[in-house]
Short mmCIF file of C-alpha atoms and ligand atoms in Angstrom, two decimals:
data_model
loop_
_atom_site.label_atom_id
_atom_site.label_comp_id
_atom_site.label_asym_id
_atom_site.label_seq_id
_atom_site.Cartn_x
_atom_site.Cartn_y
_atom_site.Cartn_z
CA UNK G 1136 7.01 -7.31 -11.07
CA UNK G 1137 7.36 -6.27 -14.55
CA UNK G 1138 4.10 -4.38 -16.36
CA UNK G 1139 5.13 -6.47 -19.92
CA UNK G 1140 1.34 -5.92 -20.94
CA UNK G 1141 -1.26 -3.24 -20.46
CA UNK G 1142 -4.44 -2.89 -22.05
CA UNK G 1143 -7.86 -1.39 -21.81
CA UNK G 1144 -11.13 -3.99 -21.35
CA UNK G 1145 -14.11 -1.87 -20.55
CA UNK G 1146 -15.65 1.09 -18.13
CA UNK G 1147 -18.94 0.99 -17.11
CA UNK G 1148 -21.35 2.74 -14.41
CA UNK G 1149 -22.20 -0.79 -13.32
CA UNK G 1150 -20.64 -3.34 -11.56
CA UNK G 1151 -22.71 -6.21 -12.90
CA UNK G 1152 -20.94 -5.54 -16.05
CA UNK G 1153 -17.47 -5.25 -15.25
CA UNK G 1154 -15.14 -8.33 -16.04
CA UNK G 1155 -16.74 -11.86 -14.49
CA UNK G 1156 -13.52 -13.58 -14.86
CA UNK G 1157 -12.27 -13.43 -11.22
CA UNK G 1158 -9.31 -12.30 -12.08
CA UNK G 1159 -7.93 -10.31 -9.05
CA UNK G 1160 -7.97 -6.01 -9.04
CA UNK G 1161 -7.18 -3.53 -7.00
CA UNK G 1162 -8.66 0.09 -7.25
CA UNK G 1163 -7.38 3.56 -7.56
CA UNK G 1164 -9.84 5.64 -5.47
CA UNK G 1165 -8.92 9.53 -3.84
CA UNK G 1166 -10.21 12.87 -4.60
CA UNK G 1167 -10.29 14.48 -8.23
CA UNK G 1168 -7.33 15.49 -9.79
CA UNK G 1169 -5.41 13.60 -7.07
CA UNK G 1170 -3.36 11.39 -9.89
CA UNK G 1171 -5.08 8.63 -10.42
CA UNK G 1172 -4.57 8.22 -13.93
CA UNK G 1173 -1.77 9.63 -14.22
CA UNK G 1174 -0.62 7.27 -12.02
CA UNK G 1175 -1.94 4.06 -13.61
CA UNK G 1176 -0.01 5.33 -16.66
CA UNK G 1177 3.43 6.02 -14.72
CA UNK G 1178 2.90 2.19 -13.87
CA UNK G 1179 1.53 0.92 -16.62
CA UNK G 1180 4.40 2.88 -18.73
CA UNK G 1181 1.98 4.03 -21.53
CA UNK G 1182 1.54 7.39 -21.51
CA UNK G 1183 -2.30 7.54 -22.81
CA UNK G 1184 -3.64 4.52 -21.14
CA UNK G 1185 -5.57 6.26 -18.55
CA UNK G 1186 -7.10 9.85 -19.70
CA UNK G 1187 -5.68 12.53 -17.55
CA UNK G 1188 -6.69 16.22 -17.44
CA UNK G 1189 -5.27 19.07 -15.43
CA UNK G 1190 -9.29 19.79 -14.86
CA UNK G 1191 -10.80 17.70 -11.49
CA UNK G 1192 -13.49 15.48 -13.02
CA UNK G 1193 -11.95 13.68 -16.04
CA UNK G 1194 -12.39 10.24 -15.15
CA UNK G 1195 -16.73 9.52 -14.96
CA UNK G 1196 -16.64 6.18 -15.41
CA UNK G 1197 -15.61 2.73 -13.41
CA UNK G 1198 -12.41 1.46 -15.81
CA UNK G 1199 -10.81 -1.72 -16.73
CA UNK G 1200 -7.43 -2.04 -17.58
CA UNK G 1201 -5.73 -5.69 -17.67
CA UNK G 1202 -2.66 -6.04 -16.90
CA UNK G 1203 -0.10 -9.18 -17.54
CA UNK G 1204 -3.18 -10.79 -18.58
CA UNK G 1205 -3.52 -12.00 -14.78
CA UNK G 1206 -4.91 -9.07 -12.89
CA UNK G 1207 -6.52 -5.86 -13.48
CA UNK G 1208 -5.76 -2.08 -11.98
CA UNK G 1209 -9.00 -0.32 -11.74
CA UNK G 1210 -9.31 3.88 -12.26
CA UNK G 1211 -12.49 5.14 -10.63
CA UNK G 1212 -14.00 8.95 -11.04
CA UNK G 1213 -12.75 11.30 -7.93
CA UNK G 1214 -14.83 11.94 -5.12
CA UNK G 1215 -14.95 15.62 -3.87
CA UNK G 1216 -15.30 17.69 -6.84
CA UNK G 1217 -16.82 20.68 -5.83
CA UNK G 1218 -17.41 21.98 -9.33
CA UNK G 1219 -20.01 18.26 -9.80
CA UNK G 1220 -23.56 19.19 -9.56
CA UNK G 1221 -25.28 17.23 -7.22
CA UNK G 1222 -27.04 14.71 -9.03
CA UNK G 1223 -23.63 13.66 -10.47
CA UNK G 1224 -22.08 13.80 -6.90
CA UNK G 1225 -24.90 11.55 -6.53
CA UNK G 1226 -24.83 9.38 -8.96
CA UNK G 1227 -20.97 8.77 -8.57
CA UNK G 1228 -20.82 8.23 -5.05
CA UNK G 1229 -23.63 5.64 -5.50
CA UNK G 1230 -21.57 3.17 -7.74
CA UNK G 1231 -18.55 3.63 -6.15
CA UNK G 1232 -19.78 2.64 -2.77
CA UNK G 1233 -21.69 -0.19 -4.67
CA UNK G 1234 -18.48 -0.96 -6.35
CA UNK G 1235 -16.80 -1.08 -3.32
CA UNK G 1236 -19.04 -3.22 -1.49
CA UNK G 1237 -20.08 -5.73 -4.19
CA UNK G 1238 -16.86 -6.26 -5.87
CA UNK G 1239 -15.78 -9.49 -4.62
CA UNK G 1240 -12.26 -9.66 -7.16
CA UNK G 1241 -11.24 -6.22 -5.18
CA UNK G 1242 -8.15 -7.34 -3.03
CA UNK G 1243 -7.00 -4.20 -2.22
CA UNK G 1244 -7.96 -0.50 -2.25
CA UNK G 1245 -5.33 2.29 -3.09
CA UNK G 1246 -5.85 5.70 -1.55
CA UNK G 1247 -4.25 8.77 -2.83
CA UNK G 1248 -3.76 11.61 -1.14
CA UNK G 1249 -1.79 14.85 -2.50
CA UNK G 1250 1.50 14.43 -0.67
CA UNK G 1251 1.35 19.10 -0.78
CA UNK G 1252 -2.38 19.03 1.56
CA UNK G 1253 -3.18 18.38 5.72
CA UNK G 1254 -5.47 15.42 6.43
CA UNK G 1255 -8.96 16.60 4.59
CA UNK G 1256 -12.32 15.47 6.36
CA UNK G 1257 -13.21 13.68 2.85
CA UNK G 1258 -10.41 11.28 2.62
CA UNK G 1259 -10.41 10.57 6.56
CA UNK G 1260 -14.11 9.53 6.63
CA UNK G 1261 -13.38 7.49 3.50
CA UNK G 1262 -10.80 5.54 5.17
CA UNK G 1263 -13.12 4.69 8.07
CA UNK G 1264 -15.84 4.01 5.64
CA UNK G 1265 -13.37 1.09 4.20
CA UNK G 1266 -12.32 0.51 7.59
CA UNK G 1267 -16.00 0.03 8.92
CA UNK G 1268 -16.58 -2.23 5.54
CA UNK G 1269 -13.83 -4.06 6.06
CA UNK G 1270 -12.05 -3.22 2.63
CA UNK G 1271 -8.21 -3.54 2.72
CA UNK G 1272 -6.68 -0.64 1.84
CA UNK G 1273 -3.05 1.17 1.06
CA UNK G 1274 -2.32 5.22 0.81
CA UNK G 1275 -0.64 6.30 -1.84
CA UNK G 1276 1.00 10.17 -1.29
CA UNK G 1277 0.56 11.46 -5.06
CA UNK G 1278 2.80 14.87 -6.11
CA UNK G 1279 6.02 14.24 -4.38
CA UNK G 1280 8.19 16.03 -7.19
CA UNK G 1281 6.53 19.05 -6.13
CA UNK G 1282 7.92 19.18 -2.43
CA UNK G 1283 11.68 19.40 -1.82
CA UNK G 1284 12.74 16.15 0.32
CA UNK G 1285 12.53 18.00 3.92
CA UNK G 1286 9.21 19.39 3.62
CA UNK G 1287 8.20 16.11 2.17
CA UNK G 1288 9.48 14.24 5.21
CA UNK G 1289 7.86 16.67 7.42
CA UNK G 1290 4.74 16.36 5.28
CA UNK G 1291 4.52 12.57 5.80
CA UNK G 1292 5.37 12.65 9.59
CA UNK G 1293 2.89 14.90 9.96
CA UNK G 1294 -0.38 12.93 7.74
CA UNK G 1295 1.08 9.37 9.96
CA UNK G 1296 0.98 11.18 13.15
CA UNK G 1297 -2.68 12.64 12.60
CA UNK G 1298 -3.78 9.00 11.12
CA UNK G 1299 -2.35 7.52 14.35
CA UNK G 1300 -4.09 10.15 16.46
CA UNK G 1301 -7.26 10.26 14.87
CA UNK G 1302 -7.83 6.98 13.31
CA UNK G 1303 -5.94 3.92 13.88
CA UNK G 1304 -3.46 2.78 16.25
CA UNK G 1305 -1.57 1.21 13.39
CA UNK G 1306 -1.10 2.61 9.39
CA UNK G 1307 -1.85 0.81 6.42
CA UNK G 1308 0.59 0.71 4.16
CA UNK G 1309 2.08 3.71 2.51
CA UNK G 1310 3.62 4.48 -0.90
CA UNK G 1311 5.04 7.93 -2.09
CA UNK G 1312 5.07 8.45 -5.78
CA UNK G 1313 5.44 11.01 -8.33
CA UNK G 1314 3.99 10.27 -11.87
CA UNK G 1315 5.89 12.93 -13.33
CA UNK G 1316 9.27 11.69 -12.13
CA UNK G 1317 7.75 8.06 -12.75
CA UNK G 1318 8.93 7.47 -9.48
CA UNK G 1319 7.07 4.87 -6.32
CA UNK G 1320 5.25 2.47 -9.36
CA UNK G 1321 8.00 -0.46 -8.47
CA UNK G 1322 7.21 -0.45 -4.64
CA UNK G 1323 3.16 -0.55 -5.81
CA UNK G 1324 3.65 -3.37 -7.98
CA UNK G 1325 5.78 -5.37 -5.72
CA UNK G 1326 3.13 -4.97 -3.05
CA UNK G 1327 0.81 -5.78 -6.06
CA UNK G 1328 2.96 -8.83 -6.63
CA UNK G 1329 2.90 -10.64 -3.05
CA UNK G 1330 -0.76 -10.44 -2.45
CA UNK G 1331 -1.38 -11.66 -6.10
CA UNK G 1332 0.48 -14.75 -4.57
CA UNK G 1333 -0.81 -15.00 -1.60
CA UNK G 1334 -3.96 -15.93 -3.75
CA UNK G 1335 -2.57 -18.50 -5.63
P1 GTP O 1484 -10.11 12.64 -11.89
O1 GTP O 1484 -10.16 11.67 -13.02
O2 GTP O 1484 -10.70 13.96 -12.24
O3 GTP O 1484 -10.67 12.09 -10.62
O4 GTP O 1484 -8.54 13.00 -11.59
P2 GTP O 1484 -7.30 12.03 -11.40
O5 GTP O 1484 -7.14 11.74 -9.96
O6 GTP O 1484 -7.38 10.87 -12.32
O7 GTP O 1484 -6.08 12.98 -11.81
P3 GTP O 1484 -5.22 12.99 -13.16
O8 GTP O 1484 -4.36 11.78 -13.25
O9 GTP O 1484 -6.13 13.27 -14.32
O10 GTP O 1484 -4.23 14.21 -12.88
C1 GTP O 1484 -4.70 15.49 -12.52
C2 GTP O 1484 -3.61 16.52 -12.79
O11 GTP O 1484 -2.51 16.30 -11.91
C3 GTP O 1484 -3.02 16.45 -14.20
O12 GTP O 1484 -2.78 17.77 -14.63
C4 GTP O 1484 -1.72 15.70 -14.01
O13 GTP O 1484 -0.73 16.02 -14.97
C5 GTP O 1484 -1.29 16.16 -12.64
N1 GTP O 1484 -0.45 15.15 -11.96
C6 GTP O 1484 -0.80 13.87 -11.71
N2 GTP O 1484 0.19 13.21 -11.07
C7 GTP O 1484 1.20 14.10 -10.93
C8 GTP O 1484 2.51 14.03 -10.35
O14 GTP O 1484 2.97 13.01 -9.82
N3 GTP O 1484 3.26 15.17 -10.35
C9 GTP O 1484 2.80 16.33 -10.91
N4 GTP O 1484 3.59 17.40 -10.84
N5 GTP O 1484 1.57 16.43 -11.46
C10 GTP O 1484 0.79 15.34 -11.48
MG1 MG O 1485 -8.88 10.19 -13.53
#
């Protein structure tokens, strides 16, 4: 698939007033400063779609962006920002989970994970907390131009082995990208692609 249009539609705090057209979106979720933007814009090839900072806690806010004018990607604040006093911790984890639960156009959840850091406690208990909810999801390693190719491979043996040991017998999908290198966005869209048709 081919990003020909990108655009921003609206971010909000609540779900009730996020898009109602049922068009279908998939979510960017991981810790802070993970990439998630950045990532978006790699895809979306716009470099300011998304706002990115090199501080953790940039994006606050549930966003919108439509793409192709058939489906929309959805950037969501990090979780794990240990700099976020607690009522914001709060107040973020409590519409995320409520987006994740009540959002009946998600079809599909991406993960990211820094490609450079072991399995964290944080993003293992989120992936059983979409497991136990039943919300599909993909990982997406974020970073990889900042490994050489060996310790990447050794990187990703490692993360699959400890997901195999410690949480499922089988892995969900898995993407490697680099946003920098604007490299893994064709695989995601392709993936993107199929279960957009799978719906039609
Ligand atoms: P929050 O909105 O705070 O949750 O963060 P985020 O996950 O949206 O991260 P963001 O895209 O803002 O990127 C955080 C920092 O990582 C920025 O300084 C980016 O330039 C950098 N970054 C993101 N992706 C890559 C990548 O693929 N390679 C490299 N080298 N840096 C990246
Ligand atoms: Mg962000």
């Amino acid at each position: 698939m081919y990003v020909k249009s990108a655009r921003f539609v609206i971010s909000n705090t609540d779900i009730e007033k996020c898009p109602n057209n049922n068009l279908p979106e998939y979510a960017f979720i991981g810790r802070s400063n993970v990439g998630k933007s950045s990532l978006i814009n790699s895809i979306c090839n716009k470099k300011a779609l998304a706002k990115t900072s090199s501080k953790p806690g940039k994006t606050q806010l549930i966003n919108h962006y439509l793409i192709n004018n058939k489906w929309f990607l959805v950037d969501l604040p990090g979780y794990g920002y240990a700099n976020a006093s607690k009522t914001k911790k709060e107040i973020f984890q409590s519409f995320i989970t409520t987006y994740f639960i009540k959002r009946k156009q998600l079809i599909n959840a991406f993960l990211l994970i820094d490609i450079r850091h072991e399995p964290q406690k944080i993003d293992v208990n989120f992936m059983r907390w979409l497991g136990n909810n039943q919300i599909p999801f993909s990982i997406i390693f974020t970073k990889s131009d900042k490994l050489k190719t060996h310790t990447l491979n050794e990187k990703l043996n490692n993360y699959k082995q400890i997901m195999i040991h410690e949480v499922w017998e089988s892995l969900p999908p898995i993407f490697v990208t680099s946003s920098l290198k604007n490299k893994g966005g064709d695989d995601i869209l392709n993936y993107i692609d199929n279960l957009n048709s799978e719906l039609s």
